[in-house]
Amino acid sequence: ERELLDPHHFNQTVMLESRKPLDSRLLEQVVEHLLSHHDALRMRFVQPPDGWQQNNSWPGDELPFTRIDLSGVSDDALRWAIETEAASRQGSLTLSDGPLLQIVHFDAGPDRPSRLLIVIHHLVVDGVSWRILLEDLRLAYERLEQGKLIGPAPKTTSDKQWAERLF
């Protein structure tokens, strides 16, 4: 309804910092789990002549996760490198093609904290959703780090069921 100038760029971002190095292989598995578990993260929005339509896709071949090696970057240049990549990722979301989520692991090396950038379009995340998503991310990563399976978490009402109940 607002006819935003750039509706693809209407997103929310969180930058997490870990006291210990993060394992990108485990993070990839966590991102796959989050995509399959949370229907909203797979949504797509198209605008045919009669108005906006929302569709739910299946996880695609391309995982919206990237590891960026910043171990060779000086402390002085680290902030600039992270900010530049974060700005690029914020502009990379596409409503119709997806994904509406980007997760970037900034690996600064073993002696500096790892950072995890999460960019999600505002159509699929809000303040309450962030808390759930971040808790799911943390728990899944910890389970994998302990050598355990992530395991199926209890599924809540799907977006489809929720929407059908509205009408």
mmCIF file with all atom_site columns, C-alpha atoms in Angstrom:
data_model
loop_
_atom_site.group_PDB
_atom_site.id
_atom_site.type_symbol
_atom_site.label_atom_id
_atom_site.label_alt_id
_atom_site.label_comp_id
_atom_site.label_asym_id
_atom_site.label_entity_id
_atom_site.label_seq_id
_atom_site.pdbx_PDB_ins_code
_atom_site.Cartn_x
_atom_site.Cartn_y
_atom_site.Cartn_z
_atom_site.occupancy
_atom_site.B_iso_or_equiv
_atom_site.pdbx_formal_charge
_atom_site.auth_seq_id
_atom_site.auth_comp_id
_atom_site.auth_asym_id
_atom_site.auth_atom_id
_atom_site.pdbx_PDB_model_num
ATOM 1   C CA . GLU A 1 1   ? 0.000   0.000   0.000   1.00 0.00 ? 1   GLU A CA 1
ATOM 2   C CA . ARG A 1 2   ? 2.866   2.398   0.665   1.00 0.00 ? 2   ARG A CA 1
ATOM 3   C CA . GLU A 1 3   ? 4.456   1.970   -2.752  1.00 0.00 ? 3   GLU A CA 1
ATOM 4   C CA . LEU A 1 4   ? 7.970   2.067   -1.292  1.00 0.00 ? 4   LEU A CA 1
ATOM 5   C CA . LEU A 1 5   ? 10.668  3.357   -3.614  1.00 0.00 ? 5   LEU A CA 1
ATOM 6   C CA . ASP A 1 6   ? 12.738  0.181   -3.105  1.00 0.00 ? 6   ASP A CA 1
ATOM 7   C CA . PRO A 1 7   ? 10.557  -2.471  -1.421  1.00 0.00 ? 7   PRO A CA 1
ATOM 8   C CA . HIS A 1 8   ? 13.374  -5.050  -1.646  1.00 0.00 ? 8   HIS A CA 1
ATOM 9   C CA . HIS A 1 9   ? 15.508  -3.012  0.747   1.00 0.00 ? 9   HIS A CA 1
ATOM 10  C CA . PHE A 1 10  ? 12.954  -2.848  3.594   1.00 0.00 ? 10  PHE A CA 1
ATOM 11  C CA . ASN A 1 11  ? 14.840  -5.136  5.964   1.00 0.00 ? 11  ASN A CA 1
ATOM 12  C CA . GLN A 1 12  ? 16.046  -5.646  9.488   1.00 0.00 ? 12  GLN A CA 1
ATOM 13  C CA . THR A 1 13  ? 19.592  -6.542  10.407  1.00 0.00 ? 13  THR A CA 1
ATOM 14  C CA . VAL A 1 14  ? 21.320  -8.060  13.399  1.00 0.00 ? 14  VAL A CA 1
ATOM 15  C CA . MET A 1 15  ? 25.080  -8.315  13.871  1.00 0.00 ? 15  MET A CA 1
ATOM 16  C CA . LEU A 1 16  ? 26.133  -10.901 16.435  1.00 0.00 ? 16  LEU A CA 1
ATOM 17  C CA . GLU A 1 17  ? 29.613  -11.205 17.876  1.00 0.00 ? 17  GLU A CA 1
ATOM 18  C CA . SER A 1 18  ? 30.902  -14.499 19.243  1.00 0.00 ? 18  SER A CA 1
ATOM 19  C CA . ARG A 1 19  ? 33.575  -14.687 21.906  1.00 0.00 ? 19  ARG A CA 1
ATOM 20  C CA . LYS A 1 20  ? 34.893  -17.857 20.286  1.00 0.00 ? 20  LYS A CA 1
ATOM 21  C CA . PRO A 1 21  ? 35.503  -18.712 16.637  1.00 0.00 ? 21  PRO A CA 1
ATOM 22  C CA . LEU A 1 22  ? 32.465  -20.081 14.796  1.00 0.00 ? 22  LEU A CA 1
ATOM 23  C CA . ASP A 1 23  ? 32.531  -23.129 12.538  1.00 0.00 ? 23  ASP A CA 1
ATOM 24  C CA . SER A 1 24  ? 31.122  -22.264 9.095   1.00 0.00 ? 24  SER A CA 1
ATOM 25  C CA . ARG A 1 25  ? 30.302  -25.903 8.331   1.00 0.00 ? 25  ARG A CA 1
ATOM 26  C CA . LEU A 1 26  ? 28.049  -26.039 11.382  1.00 0.00 ? 26  LEU A CA 1
ATOM 27  C CA . LEU A 1 27  ? 26.534  -22.645 10.555  1.00 0.00 ? 27  LEU A CA 1
ATOM 28  C CA . GLU A 1 28  ? 25.617  -23.890 7.070   1.00 0.00 ? 28  GLU A CA 1
ATOM 29  C CA . GLN A 1 29  ? 23.708  -26.794 8.610   1.00 0.00 ? 29  GLN A CA 1
ATOM 30  C CA . VAL A 1 30  ? 21.977  -24.423 11.016  1.00 0.00 ? 30  VAL A CA 1
ATOM 31  C CA . VAL A 1 31  ? 20.883  -22.123 8.167   1.00 0.00 ? 31  VAL A CA 1
ATOM 32  C CA . GLU A 1 32  ? 19.485  -25.138 6.272   1.00 0.00 ? 32  GLU A CA 1
ATOM 33  C CA . HIS A 1 33  ? 17.580  -26.138 9.406   1.00 0.00 ? 33  HIS A CA 1
ATOM 34  C CA . LEU A 1 34  ? 16.186  -22.632 9.931   1.00 0.00 ? 34  LEU A CA 1
ATOM 35  C CA . LEU A 1 35  ? 14.981  -22.440 6.322   1.00 0.00 ? 35  LEU A CA 1
ATOM 36  C CA . SER A 1 36  ? 13.203  -25.760 6.497   1.00 0.00 ? 36  SER A CA 1
ATOM 37  C CA . HIS A 1 37  ? 11.728  -25.122 9.953   1.00 0.00 ? 37  HIS A CA 1
ATOM 38  C CA . HIS A 1 38  ? 10.508  -21.539 9.507   1.00 0.00 ? 38  HIS A CA 1
ATOM 39  C CA . ASP A 1 39  ? 8.081   -21.216 6.597   1.00 0.00 ? 39  ASP A CA 1
ATOM 40  C CA . ALA A 1 40  ? 8.252   -17.419 6.601   1.00 0.00 ? 40  ALA A CA 1
ATOM 41  C CA . LEU A 1 41  ? 11.940  -17.465 5.631   1.00 0.00 ? 41  LEU A CA 1
ATOM 42  C CA . ARG A 1 42  ? 10.981  -19.121 2.324   1.00 0.00 ? 42  ARG A CA 1
ATOM 43  C CA . MET A 1 43  ? 8.307   -16.619 1.320   1.00 0.00 ? 43  MET A CA 1
ATOM 44  C CA . ARG A 1 44  ? 8.330   -14.809 -2.012  1.00 0.00 ? 44  ARG A CA 1
ATOM 45  C CA . PHE A 1 45  ? 6.220   -11.840 -3.084  1.00 0.00 ? 45  PHE A CA 1
ATOM 46  C CA . VAL A 1 46  ? 5.222   -11.016 -6.645  1.00 0.00 ? 46  VAL A CA 1
ATOM 47  C CA . GLN A 1 47  ? 3.154   -8.121  -7.954  1.00 0.00 ? 47  GLN A CA 1
ATOM 48  C CA . PRO A 1 48  ? 0.903   -9.054  -10.869 1.00 0.00 ? 48  PRO A CA 1
ATOM 49  C CA . PRO A 1 49  ? -1.483  -6.363  -12.166 1.00 0.00 ? 49  PRO A CA 1
ATOM 50  C CA . ASP A 1 50  ? -4.190  -7.243  -9.621  1.00 0.00 ? 50  ASP A CA 1
ATOM 51  C CA . GLY A 1 51  ? -1.994  -6.689  -6.520  1.00 0.00 ? 51  GLY A CA 1
ATOM 52  C CA . TRP A 1 52  ? 0.632   -8.419  -4.419  1.00 0.00 ? 52  TRP A CA 1
ATOM 53  C CA . GLN A 1 53  ? 0.692   -12.204 -4.019  1.00 0.00 ? 53  GLN A CA 1
ATOM 54  C CA . GLN A 1 54  ? 2.599   -14.164 -1.404  1.00 0.00 ? 54  GLN A CA 1
ATOM 55  C CA . ASN A 1 55  ? 3.983   -17.633 -2.153  1.00 0.00 ? 55  ASN A CA 1
ATOM 56  C CA . ASN A 1 56  ? 5.961   -20.057 -0.085  1.00 0.00 ? 56  ASN A CA 1
ATOM 57  C CA . SER A 1 57  ? 8.884   -21.738 -1.819  1.00 0.00 ? 57  SER A CA 1
ATOM 58  C CA . TRP A 1 58  ? 10.922  -24.783 -0.917  1.00 0.00 ? 58  TRP A CA 1
ATOM 59  C CA . PRO A 1 59  ? 14.541  -24.329 0.133   1.00 0.00 ? 59  PRO A CA 1
ATOM 60  C CA . GLY A 1 60  ? 16.520  -23.892 -3.061  1.00 0.00 ? 60  GLY A CA 1
ATOM 61  C CA . ASP A 1 61  ? 19.897  -25.149 -4.123  1.00 0.00 ? 61  ASP A CA 1
ATOM 62  C CA . GLU A 1 62  ? 21.569  -21.901 -3.152  1.00 0.00 ? 62  GLU A CA 1
ATOM 63  C CA . LEU A 1 63  ? 21.889  -21.459 0.596   1.00 0.00 ? 63  LEU A CA 1
ATOM 64  C CA . PRO A 1 64  ? 21.712  -17.810 1.737   1.00 0.00 ? 64  PRO A CA 1
ATOM 65  C CA . PHE A 1 65  ? 24.884  -18.259 3.781   1.00 0.00 ? 65  PHE A CA 1
ATOM 66  C CA . THR A 1 66  ? 28.393  -16.995 3.091   1.00 0.00 ? 66  THR A CA 1
ATOM 67  C CA . ARG A 1 67  ? 31.670  -17.194 4.973   1.00 0.00 ? 67  ARG A CA 1
ATOM 68  C CA . ILE A 1 68  ? 34.014  -14.272 4.432   1.00 0.00 ? 68  ILE A CA 1
ATOM 69  C CA . ASP A 1 69  ? 37.618  -14.756 5.488   1.00 0.00 ? 69  ASP A CA 1
ATOM 70  C CA . LEU A 1 70  ? 38.875  -11.544 7.078   1.00 0.00 ? 70  LEU A CA 1
ATOM 71  C CA . SER A 1 71  ? 41.769  -13.130 8.946   1.00 0.00 ? 71  SER A CA 1
ATOM 72  C CA . GLY A 1 72  ? 44.292  -11.283 6.774   1.00 0.00 ? 72  GLY A CA 1
ATOM 73  C CA . VAL A 1 73  ? 42.608  -7.895  7.235   1.00 0.00 ? 73  VAL A CA 1
ATOM 74  C CA . SER A 1 74  ? 44.193  -5.463  9.694   1.00 0.00 ? 74  SER A CA 1
ATOM 75  C CA . ASP A 1 75  ? 42.283  -4.333  12.764  1.00 0.00 ? 75  ASP A CA 1
ATOM 76  C CA . ASP A 1 76  ? 42.033  -0.842  11.246  1.00 0.00 ? 76  ASP A CA 1
ATOM 77  C CA . ALA A 1 77  ? 40.454  -2.120  8.007   1.00 0.00 ? 77  ALA A CA 1
ATOM 78  C CA . LEU A 1 78  ? 38.227  -4.763  9.624   1.00 0.00 ? 78  LEU A CA 1
ATOM 79  C CA . ARG A 1 79  ? 35.335  -2.448  10.474  1.00 0.00 ? 79  ARG A CA 1
ATOM 80  C CA . TRP A 1 80  ? 35.293  -0.948  6.970   1.00 0.00 ? 80  TRP A CA 1
ATOM 81  C CA . ALA A 1 81  ? 35.341  -4.416  5.352   1.00 0.00 ? 81  ALA A CA 1
ATOM 82  C CA . ILE A 1 82  ? 32.429  -5.611  7.496   1.00 0.00 ? 82  ILE A CA 1
ATOM 83  C CA . GLU A 1 83  ? 30.366  -2.447  6.974   1.00 0.00 ? 83  GLU A CA 1
ATOM 84  C CA . THR A 1 84  ? 30.897  -2.558  3.207   1.00 0.00 ? 84  THR A CA 1
ATOM 85  C CA . GLU A 1 85  ? 29.802  -6.187  2.952   1.00 0.00 ? 85  GLU A CA 1
ATOM 86  C CA . ALA A 1 86  ? 26.845  -5.590  5.306   1.00 0.00 ? 86  ALA A CA 1
ATOM 87  C CA . ALA A 1 87  ? 25.591  -2.744  3.115   1.00 0.00 ? 87  ALA A CA 1
ATOM 88  C CA . SER A 1 88  ? 25.902  -4.948  0.039   1.00 0.00 ? 88  SER A CA 1
ATOM 89  C CA . ARG A 1 89  ? 23.949  -7.773  1.681   1.00 0.00 ? 89  ARG A CA 1
ATOM 90  C CA . GLN A 1 90  ? 21.193  -5.435  2.806   1.00 0.00 ? 90  GLN A CA 1
ATOM 91  C CA . GLY A 1 91  ? 20.647  -4.462  -0.811  1.00 0.00 ? 91  GLY A CA 1
ATOM 92  C CA . SER A 1 92  ? 20.715  -8.064  -2.086  1.00 0.00 ? 92  SER A CA 1
ATOM 93  C CA . LEU A 1 93  ? 17.246  -9.232  -1.067  1.00 0.00 ? 93  LEU A CA 1
ATOM 94  C CA . THR A 1 94  ? 14.709  -9.721  -3.863  1.00 0.00 ? 94  THR A CA 1
ATOM 95  C CA . LEU A 1 95  ? 11.024  -10.100 -3.028  1.00 0.00 ? 95  LEU A CA 1
ATOM 96  C CA . SER A 1 96  ? 10.062  -12.240 -6.019  1.00 0.00 ? 96  SER A CA 1
ATOM 97  C CA . ASP A 1 97  ? 13.130  -14.469 -6.347  1.00 0.00 ? 97  ASP A CA 1
ATOM 98  C CA . GLY A 1 98  ? 14.348  -14.593 -2.761  1.00 0.00 ? 98  GLY A CA 1
ATOM 99  C CA . PRO A 1 99  ? 15.883  -15.352 -0.578  1.00 0.00 ? 99  PRO A CA 1
ATOM 100 C CA . LEU A 1 100 ? 14.500  -12.841 1.910   1.00 0.00 ? 100 LEU A CA 1
ATOM 101 C CA . LEU A 1 101 ? 17.311  -13.796 4.246   1.00 0.00 ? 101 LEU A CA 1
ATOM 102 C CA . GLN A 1 102 ? 21.092  -13.457 4.084   1.00 0.00 ? 102 GLN A CA 1
ATOM 103 C CA . ILE A 1 103 ? 23.493  -14.752 6.731   1.00 0.00 ? 103 ILE A CA 1
ATOM 104 C CA . VAL A 1 104 ? 27.183  -13.877 6.587   1.00 0.00 ? 104 VAL A CA 1
ATOM 105 C CA . HIS A 1 105 ? 29.898  -15.311 8.817   1.00 0.00 ? 105 HIS A CA 1
ATOM 106 C CA . PHE A 1 106 ? 32.777  -12.849 9.130   1.00 0.00 ? 106 PHE A CA 1
ATOM 107 C CA . ASP A 1 107 ? 35.742  -15.006 10.126  1.00 0.00 ? 107 ASP A CA 1
ATOM 108 C CA . ALA A 1 108 ? 38.343  -12.627 11.513  1.00 0.00 ? 108 ALA A CA 1
ATOM 109 C CA . GLY A 1 109 ? 40.732  -15.403 12.522  1.00 0.00 ? 109 GLY A CA 1
ATOM 110 C CA . PRO A 1 110 ? 41.342  -17.339 15.740  1.00 0.00 ? 110 PRO A CA 1
ATOM 111 C CA . ASP A 1 111 ? 42.470  -14.327 17.799  1.00 0.00 ? 111 ASP A CA 1
ATOM 112 C CA . ARG A 1 112 ? 39.527  -12.028 17.037  1.00 0.00 ? 112 ARG A CA 1
ATOM 113 C CA . PRO A 1 113 ? 35.803  -12.489 17.578  1.00 0.00 ? 113 PRO A CA 1
ATOM 114 C CA . SER A 1 114 ? 33.690  -13.992 14.815  1.00 0.00 ? 114 SER A CA 1
ATOM 115 C CA . ARG A 1 115 ? 30.717  -11.972 13.650  1.00 0.00 ? 115 ARG A CA 1
ATOM 116 C CA . LEU A 1 116 ? 27.465  -13.177 12.182  1.00 0.00 ? 116 LEU A CA 1
ATOM 117 C CA . LEU A 1 117 ? 25.375  -10.793 10.102  1.00 0.00 ? 117 LEU A CA 1
ATOM 118 C CA . ILE A 1 118 ? 21.710  -11.687 9.632   1.00 0.00 ? 118 ILE A CA 1
ATOM 119 C CA . VAL A 1 119 ? 19.662  -9.649  7.159   1.00 0.00 ? 119 VAL A CA 1
ATOM 120 C CA . ILE A 1 120 ? 15.961  -10.471 6.810   1.00 0.00 ? 120 ILE A CA 1
ATOM 121 C CA . HIS A 1 121 ? 13.234  -8.644  4.924   1.00 0.00 ? 121 HIS A CA 1
ATOM 122 C CA . HIS A 1 122 ? 10.728  -6.993  7.228   1.00 0.00 ? 122 HIS A CA 1
ATOM 123 C CA . LEU A 1 123 ? 7.850   -8.812  5.520   1.00 0.00 ? 123 LEU A CA 1
ATOM 124 C CA . VAL A 1 124 ? 9.011   -12.064 7.133   1.00 0.00 ? 124 VAL A CA 1
ATOM 125 C CA . VAL A 1 125 ? 10.431  -10.954 10.490  1.00 0.00 ? 125 VAL A CA 1
ATOM 126 C CA . ASP A 1 126 ? 9.431   -8.725  13.386  1.00 0.00 ? 126 ASP A CA 1
ATOM 127 C CA . GLY A 1 127 ? 10.652  -8.123  16.937  1.00 0.00 ? 127 GLY A CA 1
ATOM 128 C CA . VAL A 1 128 ? 9.036   -11.246 18.377  1.00 0.00 ? 128 VAL A CA 1
ATOM 129 C CA . SER A 1 129 ? 10.192  -13.393 15.453  1.00 0.00 ? 129 SER A CA 1
ATOM 130 C CA . TRP A 1 130 ? 13.816  -12.300 15.978  1.00 0.00 ? 130 TRP A CA 1
ATOM 131 C CA . ARG A 1 131 ? 13.830  -13.705 19.510  1.00 0.00 ? 131 ARG A CA 1
ATOM 132 C CA . ILE A 1 132 ? 12.499  -17.063 18.310  1.00 0.00 ? 132 ILE A CA 1
ATOM 133 C CA . LEU A 1 133 ? 14.847  -17.214 15.333  1.00 0.00 ? 133 LEU A CA 1
ATOM 134 C CA . LEU A 1 134 ? 17.957  -16.295 17.318  1.00 0.00 ? 134 LEU A CA 1
ATOM 135 C CA . GLU A 1 135 ? 17.133  -18.829 20.020  1.00 0.00 ? 135 GLU A CA 1
ATOM 136 C CA . ASP A 1 136 ? 16.627  -21.531 17.376  1.00 0.00 ? 136 ASP A CA 1
ATOM 137 C CA . LEU A 1 137 ? 19.946  -20.572 15.779  1.00 0.00 ? 137 LEU A CA 1
ATOM 138 C CA . ARG A 1 138 ? 21.780  -20.743 19.108  1.00 0.00 ? 138 ARG A CA 1
ATOM 139 C CA . LEU A 1 139 ? 20.270  -24.064 20.169  1.00 0.00 ? 139 LEU A CA 1
ATOM 140 C CA . ALA A 1 140 ? 20.864  -25.707 16.780  1.00 0.00 ? 140 ALA A CA 1
ATOM 141 C CA . TYR A 1 141 ? 24.496  -24.541 16.674  1.00 0.00 ? 141 TYR A CA 1
ATOM 142 C CA . GLU A 1 142 ? 25.147  -25.748 20.231  1.00 0.00 ? 142 GLU A CA 1
ATOM 143 C CA . ARG A 1 143 ? 23.674  -29.181 19.476  1.00 0.00 ? 143 ARG A CA 1
ATOM 144 C CA . LEU A 1 144 ? 25.834  -29.584 16.371  1.00 0.00 ? 144 LEU A CA 1
ATOM 145 C CA . GLU A 1 145 ? 28.893  -28.340 18.262  1.00 0.00 ? 145 GLU A CA 1
ATOM 146 C CA . GLN A 1 146 ? 28.265  -31.072 20.851  1.00 0.00 ? 146 GLN A CA 1
ATOM 147 C CA . GLY A 1 147 ? 28.106  -33.675 18.090  1.00 0.00 ? 147 GLY A CA 1
ATOM 148 C CA . LYS A 1 148 ? 24.344  -34.109 18.399  1.00 0.00 ? 148 LYS A CA 1
ATOM 149 C CA . LEU A 1 149 ? 21.673  -33.911 15.734  1.00 0.00 ? 149 LEU A CA 1
ATOM 150 C CA . ILE A 1 150 ? 19.646  -30.737 15.618  1.00 0.00 ? 150 ILE A CA 1
ATOM 151 C CA . GLY A 1 151 ? 16.504  -32.798 15.867  1.00 0.00 ? 151 GLY A CA 1
ATOM 152 C CA . PRO A 1 152 ? 13.044  -31.767 14.904  1.00 0.00 ? 152 PRO A CA 1
ATOM 153 C CA . ALA A 1 153 ? 11.800  -28.949 17.075  1.00 0.00 ? 153 ALA A CA 1
ATOM 154 C CA . PRO A 1 154 ? 8.081   -28.854 17.648  1.00 0.00 ? 154 PRO A CA 1
ATOM 155 C CA . LYS A 1 155 ? 6.527   -27.120 14.665  1.00 0.00 ? 155 LYS A CA 1
ATOM 156 C CA . THR A 1 156 ? 4.203   -24.256 15.401  1.00 0.00 ? 156 THR A CA 1
ATOM 157 C CA . THR A 1 157 ? 1.278   -23.193 13.244  1.00 0.00 ? 157 THR A CA 1
ATOM 158 C CA . SER A 1 158 ? 2.434   -22.828 9.644   1.00 0.00 ? 158 SER A CA 1
ATOM 159 C CA . ASP A 1 159 ? 1.935   -19.529 7.853   1.00 0.00 ? 159 ASP A CA 1
ATOM 160 C CA . LYS A 1 160 ? -0.535  -21.253 5.534   1.00 0.00 ? 160 LYS A CA 1
ATOM 161 C CA . GLN A 1 161 ? -2.654  -22.481 8.466   1.00 0.00 ? 161 GLN A CA 1
ATOM 162 C CA . TRP A 1 162 ? -2.476  -19.082 10.119  1.00 0.00 ? 162 TRP A CA 1
ATOM 163 C CA . ALA A 1 163 ? -3.556  -17.268 6.948   1.00 0.00 ? 163 ALA A CA 1
ATOM 164 C CA . GLU A 1 164 ? -6.416  -19.720 6.346   1.00 0.00 ? 164 GLU A CA 1
ATOM 165 C CA . ARG A 1 165 ? -7.697  -19.070 9.881   1.00 0.00 ? 165 ARG A CA 1
ATOM 166 C CA . LEU A 1 166 ? -7.759  -15.329 9.210   1.00 0.00 ? 166 LEU A CA 1
ATOM 167 C CA . PHE A 1 167 ? -10.322 -15.793 6.456   1.00 0.00 ? 167 PHE A CA 1
#
